[in-house]
Coordinates of C-alpha atoms in Angstrom, one line a residue:
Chain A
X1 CA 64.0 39.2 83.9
X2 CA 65.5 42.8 82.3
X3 CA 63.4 43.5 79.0
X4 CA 63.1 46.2 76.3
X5 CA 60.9 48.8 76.5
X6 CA 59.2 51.1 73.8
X7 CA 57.6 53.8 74.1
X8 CA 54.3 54.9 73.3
X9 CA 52.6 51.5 72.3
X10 CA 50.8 53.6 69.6
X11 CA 51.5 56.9 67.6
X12 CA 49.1 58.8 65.3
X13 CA 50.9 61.1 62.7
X14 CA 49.7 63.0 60.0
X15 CA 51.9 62.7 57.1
X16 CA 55.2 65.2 57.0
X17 CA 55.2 65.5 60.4
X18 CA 58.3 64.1 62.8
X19 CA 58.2 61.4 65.3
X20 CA 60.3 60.1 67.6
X21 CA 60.8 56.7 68.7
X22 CA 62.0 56.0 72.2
X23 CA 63.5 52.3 73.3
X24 CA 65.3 51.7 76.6
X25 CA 67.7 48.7 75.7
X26 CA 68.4 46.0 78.4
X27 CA 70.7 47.7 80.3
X28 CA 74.2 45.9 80.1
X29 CA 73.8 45.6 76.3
X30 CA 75.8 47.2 74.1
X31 CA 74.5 46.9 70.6
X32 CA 70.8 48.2 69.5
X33 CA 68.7 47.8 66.6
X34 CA 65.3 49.1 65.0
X35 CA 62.9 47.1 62.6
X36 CA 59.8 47.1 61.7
X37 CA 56.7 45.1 60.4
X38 CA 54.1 47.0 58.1
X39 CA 51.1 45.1 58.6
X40 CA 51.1 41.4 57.4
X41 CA 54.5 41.2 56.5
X42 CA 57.7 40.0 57.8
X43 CA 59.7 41.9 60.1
X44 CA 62.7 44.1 58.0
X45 CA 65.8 45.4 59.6
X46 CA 66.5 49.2 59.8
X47 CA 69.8 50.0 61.6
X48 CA 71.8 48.6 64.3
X49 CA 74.2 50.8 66.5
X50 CA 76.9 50.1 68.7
X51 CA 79.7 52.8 70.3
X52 CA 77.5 55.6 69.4
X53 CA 77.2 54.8 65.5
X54 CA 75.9 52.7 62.9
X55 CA 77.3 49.9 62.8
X56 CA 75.1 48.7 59.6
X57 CA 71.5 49.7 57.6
X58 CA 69.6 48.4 55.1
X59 CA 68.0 50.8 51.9
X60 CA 64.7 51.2 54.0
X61 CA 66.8 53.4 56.6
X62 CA 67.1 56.4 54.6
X63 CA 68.0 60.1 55.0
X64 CA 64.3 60.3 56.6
X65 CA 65.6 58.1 59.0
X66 CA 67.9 58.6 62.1
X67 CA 68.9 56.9 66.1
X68 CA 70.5 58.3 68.7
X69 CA 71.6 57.6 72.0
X70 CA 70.7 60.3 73.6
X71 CA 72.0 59.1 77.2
X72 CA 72.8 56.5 79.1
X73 CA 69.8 54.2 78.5
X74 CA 67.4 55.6 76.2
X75 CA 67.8 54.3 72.6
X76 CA 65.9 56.1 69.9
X77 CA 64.8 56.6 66.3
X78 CA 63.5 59.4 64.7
X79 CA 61.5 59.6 61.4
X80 CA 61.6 63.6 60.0
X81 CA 58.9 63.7 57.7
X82 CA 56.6 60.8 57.7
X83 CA 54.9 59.0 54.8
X84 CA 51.5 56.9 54.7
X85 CA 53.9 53.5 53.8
X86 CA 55.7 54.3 57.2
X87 CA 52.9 53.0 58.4
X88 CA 54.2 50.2 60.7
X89 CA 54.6 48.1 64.2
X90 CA 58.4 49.2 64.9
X91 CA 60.4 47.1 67.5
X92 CA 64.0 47.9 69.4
X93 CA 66.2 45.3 70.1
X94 CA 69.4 44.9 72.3
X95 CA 72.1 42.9 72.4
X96 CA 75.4 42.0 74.8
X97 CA 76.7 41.1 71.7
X98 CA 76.9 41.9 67.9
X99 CA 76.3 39.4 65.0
X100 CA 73.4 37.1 63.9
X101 CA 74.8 34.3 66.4
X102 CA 73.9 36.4 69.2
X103 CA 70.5 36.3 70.6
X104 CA 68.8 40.0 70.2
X105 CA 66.1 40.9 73.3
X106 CA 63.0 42.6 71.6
X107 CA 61.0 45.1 73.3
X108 CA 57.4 45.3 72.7
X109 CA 57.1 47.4 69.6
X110 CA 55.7 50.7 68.7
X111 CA 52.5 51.0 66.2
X112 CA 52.7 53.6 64.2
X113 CA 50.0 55.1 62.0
X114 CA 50.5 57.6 59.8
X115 CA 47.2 59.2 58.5
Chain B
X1 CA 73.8 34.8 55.0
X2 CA 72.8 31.1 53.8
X3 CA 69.4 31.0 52.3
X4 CA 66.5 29.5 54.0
X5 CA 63.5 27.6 53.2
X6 CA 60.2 26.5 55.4
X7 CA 56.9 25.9 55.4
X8 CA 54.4 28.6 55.0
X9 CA 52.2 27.5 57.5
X10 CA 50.8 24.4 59.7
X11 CA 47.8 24.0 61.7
X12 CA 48.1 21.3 64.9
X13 CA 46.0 20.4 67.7
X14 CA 46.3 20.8 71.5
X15 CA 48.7 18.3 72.4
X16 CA 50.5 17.0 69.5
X17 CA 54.1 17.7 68.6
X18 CA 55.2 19.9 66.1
X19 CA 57.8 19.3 64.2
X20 CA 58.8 22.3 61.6
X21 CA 61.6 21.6 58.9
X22 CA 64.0 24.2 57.6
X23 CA 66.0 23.7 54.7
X24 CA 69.3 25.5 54.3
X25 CA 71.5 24.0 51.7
X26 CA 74.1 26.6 51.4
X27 CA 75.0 27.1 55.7
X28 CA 78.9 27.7 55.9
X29 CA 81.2 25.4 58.3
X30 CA 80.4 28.5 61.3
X31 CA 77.2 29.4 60.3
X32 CA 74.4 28.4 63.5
X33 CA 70.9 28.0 63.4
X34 CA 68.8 29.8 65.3
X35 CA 64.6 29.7 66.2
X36 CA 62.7 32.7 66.8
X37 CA 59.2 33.1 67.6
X38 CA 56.6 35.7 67.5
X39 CA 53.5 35.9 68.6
X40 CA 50.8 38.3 67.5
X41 CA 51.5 41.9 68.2
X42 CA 54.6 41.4 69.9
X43 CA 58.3 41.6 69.0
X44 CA 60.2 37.7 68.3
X45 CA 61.5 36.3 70.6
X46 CA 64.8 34.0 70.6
X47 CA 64.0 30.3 71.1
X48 CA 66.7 28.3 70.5
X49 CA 70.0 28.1 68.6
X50 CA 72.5 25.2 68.1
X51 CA 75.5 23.9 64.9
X52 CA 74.9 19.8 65.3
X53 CA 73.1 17.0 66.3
X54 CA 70.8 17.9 69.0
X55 CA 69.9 20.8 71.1
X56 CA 66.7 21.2 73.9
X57 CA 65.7 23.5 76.2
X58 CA 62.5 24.1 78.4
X59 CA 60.9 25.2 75.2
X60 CA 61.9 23.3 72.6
X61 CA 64.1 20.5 70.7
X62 CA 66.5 21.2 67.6
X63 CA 67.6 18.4 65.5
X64 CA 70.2 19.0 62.9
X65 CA 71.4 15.8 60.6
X66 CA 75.1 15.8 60.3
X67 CA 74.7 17.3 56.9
X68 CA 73.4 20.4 58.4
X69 CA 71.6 21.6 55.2
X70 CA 68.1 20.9 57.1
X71 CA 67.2 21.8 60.5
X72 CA 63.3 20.9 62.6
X73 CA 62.1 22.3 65.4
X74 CA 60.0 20.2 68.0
X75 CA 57.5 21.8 69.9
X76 CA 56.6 18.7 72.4
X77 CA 52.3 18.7 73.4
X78 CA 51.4 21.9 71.7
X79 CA 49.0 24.1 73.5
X80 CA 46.8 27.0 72.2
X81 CA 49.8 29.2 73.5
X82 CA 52.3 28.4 70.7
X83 CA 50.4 29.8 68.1
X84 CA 52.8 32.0 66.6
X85 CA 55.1 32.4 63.6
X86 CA 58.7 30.5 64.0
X87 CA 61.6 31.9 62.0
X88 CA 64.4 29.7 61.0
X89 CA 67.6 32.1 60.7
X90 CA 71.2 30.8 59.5
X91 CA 74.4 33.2 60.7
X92 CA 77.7 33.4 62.6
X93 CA 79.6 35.8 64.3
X94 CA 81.2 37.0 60.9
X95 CA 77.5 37.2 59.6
X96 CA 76.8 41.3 60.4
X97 CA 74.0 42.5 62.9
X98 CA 70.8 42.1 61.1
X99 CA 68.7 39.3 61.5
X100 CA 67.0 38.2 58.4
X101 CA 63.5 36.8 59.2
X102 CA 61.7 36.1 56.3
X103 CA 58.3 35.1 56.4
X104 CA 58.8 31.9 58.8
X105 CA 56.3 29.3 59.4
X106 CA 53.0 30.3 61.0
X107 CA 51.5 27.9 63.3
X108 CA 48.4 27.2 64.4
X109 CA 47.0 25.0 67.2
X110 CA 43.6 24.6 67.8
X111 CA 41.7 22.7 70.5

């Protein structure tokens, strides 16, 4: 069965530095998302993309924030100057299609720990 | 998107079905309702989705009254395996992208 795929399972930052995020999205899908879950909370949308932009955000995605589609499959999101409350499990997701109704495929997630 | 409300948590043993209840008073004539689940340290995962009466799959059933302002999900025989947290989400196609999952129900089955 195709999955999503994230990549590294865990990342240690110090604070201020850059990461970046990397996702490969079920293959035939055409719409991608980030979210994340800090530690014992519920997961919280960041961005979803489709056609090479955003197609929406929420306030967490700031100017801090950014995704790209560098090529065919890889699906990423970078963070330029991380804070301690970045601090989080970040998941990709993938869809065929866009909208709540459709079912979104989510990889494995990414912990992040920003020190 | 329509507003939803469930339990917190429940606690079952092996074997018994689960039955979790989520209100959503306000769901529009297209809105669906859709089941996620997510285990510990993994992403969530999309169970099952239906608009009326009564949907089931391998995993699990959905009933919706014809009122649709309530929704349960039955988990039939519970094993250790289903502990998780179940999201109840509300949506159509007209509804945006982001899935709203809000604290959900977290189960937990114990021998």
């Amino acid at each position: 069965e195709p999955e999503v795929t994230q990549t590294p399972s865990h990342q240690v930052t110090q604070m201020g530095q850059e990461v970046i995020l990397r996702c490969v999205p079920i293959s035939n899908h055409l719409y991608f998302y980030w979210y994340r879950q800090i530690l014992g909370q519920k997961v919280e949308f960041l961005v979803s993309f489709y056609n090479n932009e955003i197609s929406e955000k929420s306030e967490i995605f700031d100017d801090q924030f950014s995704v790209e589609r560098p090529d065919g499959s890889n699906f990423t999101l970078k963070i330029r100057s991380t804070k301690l409350e970045d601090s989080a499990m970040y998941f990709c997701a993938s869809s065929s299609q866009g909208a709540v109704l459709y079912e979104q495929y989510f990889g494995p997630g990414t912990r992040l720990t920003v020190t | 998107l329509a507003k939803t409300t469930q339990p917190i948590s429940m606690d079952s043993y092996e074997g018994q079905e689960v039955n979790i209840t989520c209100s959503h008073n306000n769901i529009a004539t297209n809105d669906y309702i859709t089941w996620y689940q997510q285990f510990p340290s993994q992403g969530p995962r999309f169970i099952i989705q239906g608009y009326k009466t009564k949907v089931t799959n391998e995993v699990a059933s959905l009933f919706i009254p014809a009122d649709r302002k309530s929704s349960t999900l039955s988990l039939p025989r519970v094993s250790l395996s289903d502990t998780a947290v179940y999201y109840c989400l509300v949506g159509s196609s007209n509804s945006g992208y982001a899935l709203n999952f809000g604290k959900g129900t977290s189960l937990l089955v114990t021998p």
